[in-house]
mmCIF file of C-alpha atoms in Angstrom:
data_model
loop_
_atom_site.group_PDB
_atom_site.id
_atom_site.type_symbol
_atom_site.label_atom_id
_atom_site.label_comp_id
_atom_site.label_asym_id
_atom_site.label_seq_id
_atom_site.Cartn_x
_atom_site.Cartn_y
_atom_site.Cartn_z
ATOM 1 C CA UNK A 1 15.891 -24.574 48.920
ATOM 2 C CA UNK A 2 15.340 -20.850 49.378
ATOM 3 C CA UNK A 3 13.112 -19.069 46.856
ATOM 4 C CA UNK A 4 13.638 -15.466 45.773
ATOM 5 C CA UNK A 5 10.825 -14.435 48.101
ATOM 6 C CA UNK A 6 12.464 -16.307 50.998
ATOM 7 C CA UNK A 7 15.794 -14.613 50.340
ATOM 8 C CA UNK A 8 14.173 -11.173 50.333
ATOM 9 C CA UNK A 9 12.371 -11.935 53.589
ATOM 10 C CA UNK A 10 15.453 -13.455 55.211
ATOM 11 C CA UNK A 11 17.577 -10.465 54.248
ATOM 12 C CA UNK A 12 14.972 -8.156 55.732
ATOM 13 C CA UNK A 13 15.132 -10.008 59.044
ATOM 14 C CA UNK A 14 18.556 -8.588 59.751
ATOM 15 C CA UNK A 15 17.709 -4.967 59.020
ATOM 16 C CA UNK A 16 16.612 -3.037 62.099
ATOM 17 C CA UNK A 17 15.545 0.597 62.081
ATOM 18 C CA UNK A 18 15.587 2.161 65.537
ATOM 19 C CA UNK A 19 13.824 5.404 66.359
ATOM 20 C CA UNK A 20 13.102 7.437 69.452
ATOM 21 C CA UNK A 21 9.552 7.508 70.772
ATOM 22 C CA UNK A 22 9.543 11.191 71.775
ATOM 23 C CA UNK A 23 6.255 13.068 71.845
ATOM 24 C CA UNK A 24 4.779 14.201 68.538
ATOM 25 C CA UNK A 25 3.038 17.408 67.518
ATOM 26 C CA UNK A 26 -0.303 15.662 67.006
ATOM 27 C CA UNK A 27 -3.272 17.622 68.417
ATOM 28 C CA UNK A 28 -4.245 14.967 70.969
ATOM 29 C CA UNK A 29 -5.841 17.701 73.068
ATOM 30 C CA UNK A 30 -8.737 17.446 70.587
ATOM 31 C CA UNK A 31 -9.498 13.904 71.724
ATOM 32 C CA UNK A 32 -12.325 13.566 74.213
ATOM 33 C CA UNK A 33 -12.941 10.673 76.611
ATOM 34 C CA UNK A 34 -15.274 9.972 79.541
ATOM 35 C CA UNK A 35 -14.437 11.637 82.840
ATOM 36 C CA UNK A 36 -11.352 10.221 84.524
ATOM 37 C CA UNK A 37 -9.809 8.807 81.333
ATOM 38 C CA UNK A 38 -6.635 10.246 79.845
ATOM 39 C CA UNK A 39 -4.998 9.624 76.477
ATOM 40 C CA UNK A 40 -1.333 10.148 75.613
ATOM 41 C CA UNK A 41 1.190 9.118 72.985
ATOM 42 C CA UNK A 42 2.770 5.794 73.899
ATOM 43 C CA UNK A 43 4.939 5.563 70.768
ATOM 44 C CA UNK A 44 5.383 7.460 67.519
ATOM 45 C CA UNK A 45 7.082 6.604 64.226
ATOM 46 C CA UNK A 46 5.230 3.280 64.241
ATOM 47 C CA UNK A 47 4.628 3.320 60.522
ATOM 48 C CA UNK A 48 1.126 2.223 59.471
ATOM 49 C CA UNK A 49 0.477 0.696 62.917
ATOM 50 C CA UNK A 50 -2.100 -2.107 62.855
ATOM 51 C CA UNK A 51 -2.634 -5.162 65.101
ATOM 52 C CA UNK A 52 -0.604 -5.351 68.312
ATOM 53 C CA UNK A 53 0.563 -8.310 70.404
ATOM 54 C CA UNK A 54 2.282 -7.930 73.770
ATOM 55 C CA UNK A 55 5.010 -10.281 74.978
ATOM 56 C CA UNK A 56 5.393 -11.521 78.553
ATOM 57 C CA UNK A 57 7.946 -8.810 79.375
ATOM 58 C CA UNK A 58 5.778 -6.072 77.836
ATOM 59 C CA UNK A 59 7.311 -5.610 74.384
ATOM 60 C CA UNK A 60 4.569 -4.445 72.018
ATOM 61 C CA UNK A 61 4.895 -6.028 68.573
ATOM 62 C CA UNK A 62 2.981 -4.172 65.870
ATOM 63 C CA UNK A 63 2.032 -5.190 62.342
ATOM 64 C CA UNK A 64 1.416 -2.937 59.354
ATOM 65 C CA UNK A 65 -0.456 -3.150 56.094
ATOM 66 C CA UNK A 66 1.011 -0.849 53.450
ATOM 67 C CA UNK A 67 4.399 -0.448 55.167
ATOM 68 C CA UNK A 68 5.278 -4.158 54.995
ATOM 69 C CA UNK A 69 7.107 -4.045 58.323
ATOM 70 C CA UNK A 70 6.808 -5.487 61.823
ATOM 71 C CA UNK A 71 7.737 -3.230 64.732
ATOM 72 C CA UNK A 72 8.913 -3.904 68.273
ATOM 73 C CA UNK A 73 7.982 -1.102 70.683
ATOM 74 C CA UNK A 74 9.898 -1.093 73.967
ATOM 75 C CA UNK A 75 9.132 0.849 77.147
ATOM 76 C CA UNK A 76 12.222 -0.093 79.164
ATOM 77 C CA UNK A 77 11.482 1.952 82.281
ATOM 78 C CA UNK A 78 7.721 1.225 82.278
ATOM 79 C CA UNK A 79 6.805 4.906 82.481
ATOM 80 C CA UNK A 80 4.052 4.674 79.874
ATOM 81 C CA UNK A 81 6.145 6.160 77.055
ATOM 82 C CA UNK A 82 8.115 3.890 74.731
ATOM 83 C CA UNK A 83 11.864 4.385 74.596
ATOM 84 C CA UNK A 84 12.477 2.661 71.266
ATOM 85 C CA UNK A 85 10.620 1.622 68.126
ATOM 86 C CA UNK A 86 12.481 -1.008 66.125
ATOM 87 C CA UNK A 87 11.608 -2.301 62.666
ATOM 88 C CA UNK A 88 12.424 -5.977 63.131
ATOM 89 C CA UNK A 89 11.206 -7.235 59.729
ATOM 90 C CA UNK A 90 10.712 -5.560 56.376
ATOM 91 C CA UNK A 91 9.522 -6.335 52.840
ATOM 92 C CA UNK A 92 6.729 -8.593 54.049
ATOM 93 C CA UNK A 93 3.446 -8.972 52.162
ATOM 94 C CA UNK A 94 0.956 -6.856 54.146
ATOM 95 C CA UNK A 95 1.882 -8.183 57.640
ATOM 96 C CA UNK A 96 -1.145 -6.525 59.234
ATOM 97 C CA UNK A 97 -2.022 -9.231 61.761
ATOM 98 C CA UNK A 98 0.086 -10.859 64.436
ATOM 99 C CA UNK A 99 -0.281 -12.835 67.641
ATOM 100 C CA UNK A 100 1.908 -14.267 70.394
ATOM 101 C CA UNK A 101 1.515 -17.779 71.807
ATOM 102 C CA UNK A 102 3.923 -19.659 74.101
ATOM 103 C CA UNK A 103 6.570 -17.009 73.487
ATOM 104 C CA UNK A 104 6.436 -17.288 69.690
ATOM 105 C CA UNK A 105 5.365 -14.467 67.361
ATOM 106 C CA UNK A 106 2.969 -15.305 64.522
ATOM 107 C CA UNK A 107 2.747 -12.900 61.577
ATOM 108 C CA UNK A 108 0.069 -13.011 58.876
ATOM 109 C CA UNK A 109 1.035 -12.231 55.319
ATOM 110 C CA UNK A 110 -1.594 -12.295 52.577
ATOM 111 C CA UNK A 111 -1.084 -15.951 51.630
ATOM 112 C CA UNK A 112 0.670 -17.510 54.628
ATOM 113 C CA UNK A 113 1.270 -17.361 58.385
ATOM 114 C CA UNK A 114 4.825 -17.168 59.724
ATOM 115 C CA UNK A 115 6.164 -18.144 63.139
ATOM 116 C CA UNK A 116 9.202 -16.569 64.805
ATOM 117 C CA UNK A 117 10.265 -18.781 67.701
ATOM 118 C CA UNK A 118 11.086 -17.324 71.146
ATOM 119 C CA UNK A 119 10.545 -13.774 69.957
ATOM 120 C CA UNK A 120 11.848 -12.008 73.080
ATOM 121 C CA UNK A 121 15.240 -13.654 72.695
ATOM 122 C CA UNK A 122 15.508 -13.035 68.952
ATOM 123 C CA UNK A 123 13.577 -9.891 67.993
ATOM 124 C CA UNK A 124 16.745 -7.851 67.329
ATOM 125 C CA UNK A 125 18.192 -10.527 65.042
ATOM 126 C CA UNK A 126 15.346 -12.598 63.660
ATOM 127 C CA UNK A 127 16.222 -15.908 62.032
ATOM 128 C CA UNK A 128 14.232 -17.163 59.053
ATOM 129 C CA UNK A 129 10.640 -17.874 60.117
ATOM 130 C CA UNK A 130 8.769 -21.150 59.985
ATOM 131 C CA UNK A 131 5.751 -21.184 57.670
ATOM 132 C CA UNK A 132 2.911 -22.684 59.732
ATOM 133 C CA UNK A 133 0.031 -22.018 57.312
ATOM 134 C CA UNK A 134 0.584 -21.792 53.564
ATOM 135 C CA UNK A 135 -1.446 -21.788 50.380
ATOM 136 C CA UNK A 136 -3.910 -19.075 51.388
ATOM 137 C CA UNK A 137 -5.391 -16.974 48.548
ATOM 138 C CA UNK A 138 -2.967 -14.482 47.030
ATOM 139 C CA UNK A 139 -5.495 -11.716 46.260
ATOM 140 C CA UNK A 140 -4.451 -8.481 47.971
ATOM 141 C CA UNK A 141 -7.907 -6.884 47.796
ATOM 142 C CA UNK A 142 -9.073 -7.403 51.407
ATOM 143 C CA UNK A 143 -6.166 -9.834 51.736
ATOM 144 C CA UNK A 144 -4.585 -8.278 54.834
ATOM 145 C CA UNK A 145 -5.477 -10.087 58.031
ATOM 146 C CA UNK A 146 -6.116 -9.881 61.755
ATOM 147 C CA UNK A 147 -5.181 -13.112 63.565
ATOM 148 C CA UNK A 148 -5.297 -14.514 67.071
ATOM 149 C CA UNK A 149 -5.410 -17.730 69.042
ATOM 150 C CA UNK A 150 -8.740 -18.555 70.622
ATOM 151 C CA UNK A 151 -9.425 -20.027 74.066
ATOM 152 C CA UNK A 152 -9.586 -23.366 72.237
ATOM 153 C CA UNK A 153 -5.948 -23.053 71.104
ATOM 154 C CA UNK A 154 -6.844 -22.771 67.397
ATOM 155 C CA UNK A 155 -5.462 -19.976 65.230
ATOM 156 C CA UNK A 156 -8.287 -17.839 63.776
ATOM 157 C CA UNK A 157 -7.680 -16.334 60.322
ATOM 158 C CA UNK A 158 -10.145 -14.235 58.265
ATOM 159 C CA UNK A 159 -9.972 -14.212 54.463
ATOM 160 C CA UNK A 160 -11.695 -11.191 52.963
ATOM 161 C CA UNK A 161 -13.686 -11.030 49.756
ATOM 162 C CA UNK A 162 -11.353 -10.239 46.809
ATOM 163 C CA UNK A 163 -13.689 -7.484 45.584
ATOM 164 C CA UNK A 164 -16.196 -4.888 46.689
ATOM 165 C CA UNK A 165 -19.127 -7.193 45.922
ATOM 166 C CA UNK A 166 -18.979 -10.562 44.167
ATOM 167 C CA UNK A 167 -19.732 -14.243 44.485
ATOM 168 C CA UNK A 168 -16.573 -16.153 45.304
ATOM 169 C CA UNK A 169 -17.446 -19.712 44.290
ATOM 170 C CA UNK A 170 -18.428 -21.139 40.935
ATOM 171 C CA UNK A 171 -17.614 -18.027 38.919
ATOM 172 C CA UNK A 172 -15.138 -17.442 36.136
ATOM 173 C CA UNK A 173 -13.334 -14.785 38.156
ATOM 174 C CA UNK A 174 -13.264 -16.356 41.610
ATOM 175 C CA UNK A 175 -13.791 -19.935 42.715
ATOM 176 C CA UNK A 176 -12.454 -20.414 46.209
ATOM 177 C CA UNK A 177 -14.853 -21.063 49.122
ATOM 178 C CA UNK A 178 -12.312 -19.675 51.583
ATOM 179 C CA UNK A 179 -12.951 -16.126 50.392
ATOM 180 C CA UNK A 180 -15.375 -14.034 52.485
ATOM 181 C CA UNK A 181 -14.996 -16.214 55.558
ATOM 182 C CA UNK A 182 -13.231 -16.725 58.860
ATOM 183 C CA UNK A 183 -11.285 -19.957 59.315
ATOM 184 C CA UNK A 184 -9.509 -21.564 62.232
ATOM 185 C CA UNK A 185 -6.455 -23.804 62.103
ATOM 186 C CA UNK A 186 -5.236 -26.449 64.539
ATOM 187 C CA UNK A 187 -1.499 -26.046 64.096
ATOM 188 C CA UNK A 188 -0.773 -29.335 65.878
ATOM 189 C CA UNK A 189 -2.936 -31.506 63.616
ATOM 190 C CA UNK A 190 -3.223 -29.403 60.469
ATOM 191 C CA UNK A 191 -7.019 -29.467 60.681
ATOM 192 C CA UNK A 192 -8.971 -26.512 59.270
ATOM 193 C CA UNK A 193 -12.548 -25.493 60.067
ATOM 194 C CA UNK A 194 -14.941 -22.739 59.004
ATOM 195 C CA UNK A 195 -15.865 -20.366 61.823
ATOM 196 C CA UNK A 196 -18.073 -18.059 59.748
ATOM 197 C CA UNK A 197 -19.087 -17.664 56.107
ATOM 198 C CA UNK A 198 -20.565 -14.724 54.233
ATOM 199 C CA UNK A 199 -18.184 -12.244 55.865
ATOM 200 C CA UNK A 200 -17.060 -9.499 53.484
ATOM 201 C CA UNK A 201 -13.988 -8.240 55.307
ATOM 202 C CA UNK A 202 -13.355 -8.753 59.010
ATOM 203 C CA UNK A 203 -10.215 -7.106 60.376
ATOM 204 C CA UNK A 204 -10.970 -7.553 64.050
ATOM 205 C CA UNK A 205 -12.383 -10.114 66.465
ATOM 206 C CA UNK A 206 -12.295 -11.175 70.105
ATOM 207 C CA UNK A 207 -13.857 -13.600 72.578
ATOM 208 C CA UNK A 208 -16.189 -12.525 75.381
ATOM 209 C CA UNK A 209 -14.182 -12.934 78.624
ATOM 210 C CA UNK A 210 -17.000 -14.771 80.415
ATOM 211 C CA UNK A 211 -18.917 -16.696 77.743
ATOM 212 C CA UNK A 212 -15.977 -17.189 75.318
ATOM 213 C CA UNK A 213 -18.327 -16.354 72.438
ATOM 214 C CA UNK A 214 -16.560 -15.204 69.279
ATOM 215 C CA UNK A 215 -17.392 -11.651 68.155
ATOM 216 C CA UNK A 216 -16.117 -9.930 65.008
ATOM 217 C CA UNK A 217 -16.417 -6.744 62.969
ATOM 218 C CA UNK A 218 -17.352 -6.687 59.291
ATOM 219 C CA UNK A 219 -17.023 -3.876 56.765
ATOM 220 C CA UNK A 220 -20.079 -3.249 54.582
ATOM 221 C CA UNK A 221 -19.924 -3.014 50.807
ATOM 222 C CA UNK A 222 -19.343 0.246 48.936
ATOM 223 C CA UNK A 223 -21.094 1.995 46.032
ATOM 224 C CA UNK A 224 -24.672 1.952 47.333
ATOM 225 C CA UNK A 225 -24.557 5.558 48.510
ATOM 226 C CA UNK A 226 -23.677 7.373 51.704
ATOM 227 C CA UNK A 227 -26.093 5.681 54.058
ATOM 228 C CA UNK A 228 -26.349 1.987 53.129
ATOM 229 C CA UNK A 229 -25.436 -0.669 53.845
ATOM 230 C CA UNK A 230 -24.407 -0.603 57.522
ATOM 231 C CA UNK A 231 -21.131 -1.970 58.791
ATOM 232 C CA UNK A 232 -21.647 -4.768 61.305
ATOM 233 C CA UNK A 233 -20.724 -6.295 64.644
ATOM 234 C CA UNK A 234 -21.454 -10.022 64.639
ATOM 235 C CA UNK A 235 -21.201 -13.004 66.975
ATOM 236 C CA UNK A 236 -20.994 -16.698 66.122
ATOM 237 C CA UNK A 237 -23.583 -19.038 67.614
ATOM 238 C CA UNK A 238 -22.771 -22.105 65.490
ATOM 239 C CA UNK A 239 -19.508 -22.829 63.682
ATOM 240 C CA UNK A 240 -19.780 -22.239 59.947
ATOM 241 C CA UNK A 241 -22.970 -20.165 59.950
ATOM 242 C CA UNK A 242 -23.472 -17.701 57.086
ATOM 243 C CA UNK A 243 -23.688 -13.944 57.718
ATOM 244 C CA UNK A 244 -25.208 -12.946 54.384
ATOM 245 C CA UNK A 245 -22.503 -11.531 52.104
ATOM 246 C CA UNK A 246 -22.906 -10.966 49.177
ATOM 247 C CA UNK A 247 -26.676 -11.549 49.276
ATOM 248 C CA UNK A 248 -27.837 -9.547 52.296
ATOM 249 C CA UNK A 249 -26.312 -6.684 54.264
ATOM 250 C CA UNK A 250 -27.118 -5.645 57.799
ATOM 251 C CA UNK A 251 -29.418 -8.632 58.103
ATOM 252 C CA UNK A 252 -32.236 -7.238 55.947
ATOM 253 C CA UNK A 253 -30.918 -5.269 52.954
ATOM 254 C CA UNK A 254 -30.972 -7.399 49.813
ATOM 255 C CA UNK A 255 -28.021 -6.711 47.546
ATOM 256 C CA UNK A 256 -29.210 -5.233 44.223
ATOM 257 C CA UNK A 257 -26.790 -7.433 42.263
ATOM 258 C CA UNK A 258 -26.831 -10.714 44.198
ATOM 259 C CA UNK A 259 -29.857 -10.694 46.509
ATOM 260 C CA UNK A 260 -32.525 -11.728 44.050
ATOM 261 C CA UNK A 261 -34.257 -15.042 44.876
ATOM 262 C CA UNK A 262 -32.364 -15.317 48.166
ATOM 263 C CA UNK A 263 -34.122 -15.861 51.501
ATOM 264 C CA UNK A 264 -33.190 -13.439 54.282
ATOM 265 C CA UNK A 265 -34.011 -16.092 56.894
ATOM 266 C CA UNK A 266 -31.135 -18.257 55.670
ATOM 267 C CA UNK A 267 -28.531 -15.876 57.065
ATOM 268 C CA UNK A 268 -27.457 -14.771 60.534
ATOM 269 C CA UNK A 269 -28.324 -11.173 61.438
ATOM 270 C CA UNK A 270 -25.780 -8.827 63.058
ATOM 271 C CA UNK A 271 -25.673 -8.184 66.771
ATOM 272 C CA UNK A 272 -25.342 -4.503 65.910
ATOM 273 C CA UNK A 273 -25.649 -2.476 62.704
ATOM 274 C CA UNK A 274 -23.288 0.488 62.639
ATOM 275 C CA UNK A 275 -23.368 3.619 60.503
ATOM 276 C CA UNK A 276 -22.511 3.029 56.865
ATOM 277 C CA UNK A 277 -18.824 3.184 55.972
ATOM 278 C CA UNK A 278 -17.468 3.672 59.516
ATOM 279 C CA UNK A 279 -15.132 0.732 58.745
ATOM 280 C CA UNK A 280 -14.881 -1.105 62.081
ATOM 281 C CA UNK A 281 -11.490 -2.794 62.351
ATOM 282 C CA UNK A 282 -10.113 -3.965 65.698
ATOM 283 C CA UNK A 283 -12.578 -5.008 68.383
ATOM 284 C CA UNK A 284 -11.503 -5.790 71.936
ATOM 285 C CA UNK A 285 -13.269 -6.901 75.111
ATOM 286 C CA UNK A 286 -11.793 -5.054 78.072
ATOM 287 C CA UNK A 287 -10.839 -7.330 80.970
ATOM 288 C CA UNK A 288 -8.100 -5.277 82.618
ATOM 289 C CA UNK A 289 -7.744 -3.976 86.158
ATOM 290 C CA UNK A 290 -7.270 -0.220 85.660
ATOM 291 C CA UNK A 291 -10.565 1.022 84.244
ATOM 292 C CA UNK A 292 -13.813 1.374 86.140
ATOM 293 C CA UNK A 293 -15.570 -1.914 86.892
ATOM 294 C CA UNK A 294 -18.379 -0.895 84.551
ATOM 295 C CA UNK A 295 -15.914 -1.124 81.642
ATOM 296 C CA UNK A 296 -15.223 -4.819 82.185
ATOM 297 C CA UNK A 297 -16.569 -7.018 79.391
ATOM 298 C CA UNK A 298 -17.428 -4.046 77.204
ATOM 299 C CA UNK A 299 -16.537 -4.464 73.531
ATOM 300 C CA UNK A 300 -14.366 -1.598 72.283
ATOM 301 C CA UNK A 301 -14.568 -0.949 68.539
ATOM 302 C CA UNK A 302 -12.020 0.953 66.439
ATOM 303 C CA UNK A 303 -14.069 2.711 63.766
ATOM 304 C CA UNK A 304 -11.312 3.362 61.259
ATOM 305 C CA UNK A 305 -13.394 5.823 59.260
ATOM 306 C CA UNK A 306 -14.960 6.195 55.826
ATOM 307 C CA UNK A 307 -13.012 6.817 52.644
ATOM 308 C CA UNK A 308 -15.859 7.513 50.189
ATOM 309 C CA UNK A 309 -18.711 9.055 52.196
ATOM 310 C CA UNK A 310 -19.737 12.659 51.464
ATOM 311 C CA UNK A 311 -19.738 13.486 55.168
ATOM 312 C CA UNK A 312 -17.074 11.314 56.743
ATOM 313 C CA UNK A 313 -18.150 8.810 59.382
ATOM 314 C CA UNK A 314 -16.252 6.866 62.020
ATOM 315 C CA UNK A 315 -12.776 8.018 63.082
ATOM 316 C CA UNK A 316 -13.449 7.148 66.728
ATOM 317 C CA UNK A 317 -13.327 4.364 69.300
ATOM 318 C CA UNK A 318 -16.743 3.205 70.466
ATOM 319 C CA UNK A 319 -17.808 0.861 73.252
ATOM 320 C CA UNK A 320 -20.630 -1.668 73.166
ATOM 321 C CA UNK A 321 -22.272 -2.924 76.339
ATOM 322 C CA UNK A 322 -23.110 -6.615 75.963
ATOM 323 C CA UNK A 323 -25.668 -8.423 78.130
ATOM 324 C CA UNK A 324 -26.918 -11.977 77.613
ATOM 325 C CA UNK A 325 -25.286 -12.051 74.190
ATOM 326 C CA UNK A 326 -26.958 -8.853 72.978
ATOM 327 C CA UNK A 327 -25.706 -5.300 72.534
ATOM 328 C CA UNK A 328 -27.731 -3.050 74.821
ATOM 329 C CA UNK A 329 -25.791 0.215 74.343
ATOM 330 C CA UNK A 330 -23.243 1.680 71.933
ATOM 331 C CA UNK A 331 -21.443 4.850 73.049
ATOM 332 C CA UNK A 332 -18.347 6.909 72.197
ATOM 333 C CA UNK A 333 -15.150 6.259 74.147
ATOM 334 C CA UNK A 334 -12.559 8.310 72.238
ATOM 335 C CA UNK A 335 -13.451 10.810 69.547
ATOM 336 C CA UNK A 336 -11.908 13.912 68.020
ATOM 337 C CA UNK A 337 -9.823 12.529 65.146
ATOM 338 C CA UNK A 338 -12.399 13.922 62.686
ATOM 339 C CA UNK A 339 -12.153 17.680 62.196
ATOM 340 C CA UNK A 340 -15.070 20.057 61.678
ATOM 341 C CA UNK A 341 -13.973 20.632 58.066
ATOM 342 C CA UNK A 342 -14.534 16.943 57.178
ATOM 343 C CA UNK A 343 -10.831 16.067 57.292
ATOM 344 C CA UNK A 344 -9.193 13.692 59.749
ATOM 345 C CA UNK A 345 -5.794 13.618 61.431
ATOM 346 C CA UNK A 346 -5.927 10.071 62.802
ATOM 347 C CA UNK A 347 -7.591 6.689 62.228
ATOM 348 C CA UNK A 348 -7.853 4.117 65.051
ATOM 349 C CA UNK A 349 -7.156 0.625 63.729
ATOM 350 C CA UNK A 350 -6.596 -1.824 66.594
ATOM 351 C CA UNK A 351 -6.963 -2.042 70.369
ATOM 352 C CA UNK A 352 -5.360 -4.117 73.117
ATOM 353 C CA UNK A 353 -4.791 -4.023 76.876
ATOM 354 C CA UNK A 354 -1.445 -3.908 78.667
ATOM 355 C CA UNK A 355 -0.630 -5.864 81.828
ATOM 356 C CA UNK A 356 -1.310 -2.812 84.016
ATOM 357 C CA UNK A 357 -4.805 -2.467 82.568
ATOM 358 C CA UNK A 358 -4.100 0.553 80.385
ATOM 359 C CA UNK A 359 -5.390 0.431 76.810
ATOM 360 C CA UNK A 360 -3.328 0.798 73.645
ATOM 361 C CA UNK A 361 -4.857 2.090 70.401
ATOM 362 C CA UNK A 362 -2.940 1.776 67.126
ATOM 363 C CA UNK A 363 -3.359 4.546 64.543
ATOM 364 C CA UNK A 364 -2.197 3.585 61.047
ATOM 365 C CA UNK A 365 -2.721 7.091 59.642
ATOM 366 C CA UNK A 366 -0.894 9.150 62.284
ATOM 367 C CA UNK A 367 1.689 6.336 62.718
ATOM 368 C CA UNK A 368 1.386 6.287 66.487
ATOM 369 C CA UNK A 369 0.133 4.183 69.371
ATOM 370 C CA UNK A 370 -1.927 5.917 72.043
ATOM 371 C CA UNK A 371 -2.208 4.840 75.683
ATOM 372 C CA UNK A 372 -5.431 5.333 77.643
ATOM 373 C CA UNK A 373 -5.315 5.350 81.445
ATOM 374 C CA UNK A 374 -7.895 5.934 84.141
ATOM 375 C CA UNK A 375 -7.744 7.741 87.456
ATOM 376 C CA UNK A 376 -10.841 8.177 89.562
ATOM 377 C CA UNK A 377 -11.888 11.856 89.521
#
């Protein structure tokens, strides 16, 4: 029996908005990259572009948060500029995260995960989806998700804290241990496991191409001033370990509300503390064939940018060099979205690599996807 929500979603499946992907008037000449790297507009009118997943034929599917839509971006002639942007689904509940596995598209709403079978054959006329994970928390505060399948075949799903700072178990307001964590689901057996606990709001993760270690970003709490606490890049050593929230931030900063009588040694410290409020979202290990060899296995980080810092921070793509499980360098890759007058014209949100080795960067503020290529100088 179809519910009202199902009918709204099903109706939306048959509504497609098609737009041209012509060049925009964005000042991309302000963006700076290392020598030999070039950035261009791959697609525009990709409203509120968030996580991307690329099909076998090269269709780029893109989620959104506030827009409630899923896009299909098509570059038919493979010239590096998309020909069409199609809204293939509308009226979804913050479908920020999506992934492709065995030809099927998985879309994360706040409280469930949907599967659209054989997406390349059906993206212009989507049938009703199958619900593969249901019953997730319904809180929208940090409820949008980034999802992906790991090398182990499990589907990884973060569930953010439903607040700026709070305890999420055993309280009158919240009592759900799934909050402030990252879970993984075996869709074949229905089994669920904790990957990480004490994670305030992760909207990006990836696996190291060589070691398969799971790395993720985490956004630090607000309202402690401009400079604390740091945002974080973390890596999981043992399934289910606790990364400190809401008791400790950045590995050593006790929370003034919840840190009393807590032991810092009980929690896992970050691999890297970032500047406060830079809001790291998508993280991506590069393993393509186009960039310089020195870029392989580097972790690229989309610093989405601060919303409440006096002098804005972030608004750039950074790259972390990882050696023996440790970050040994953290350097800019793309910057220039932040203007000298403390305003910004773009906000990088997610990163992925195309089959040719070029890099795509989603911008949910400018509503575009950029493409980064490399040619030896």
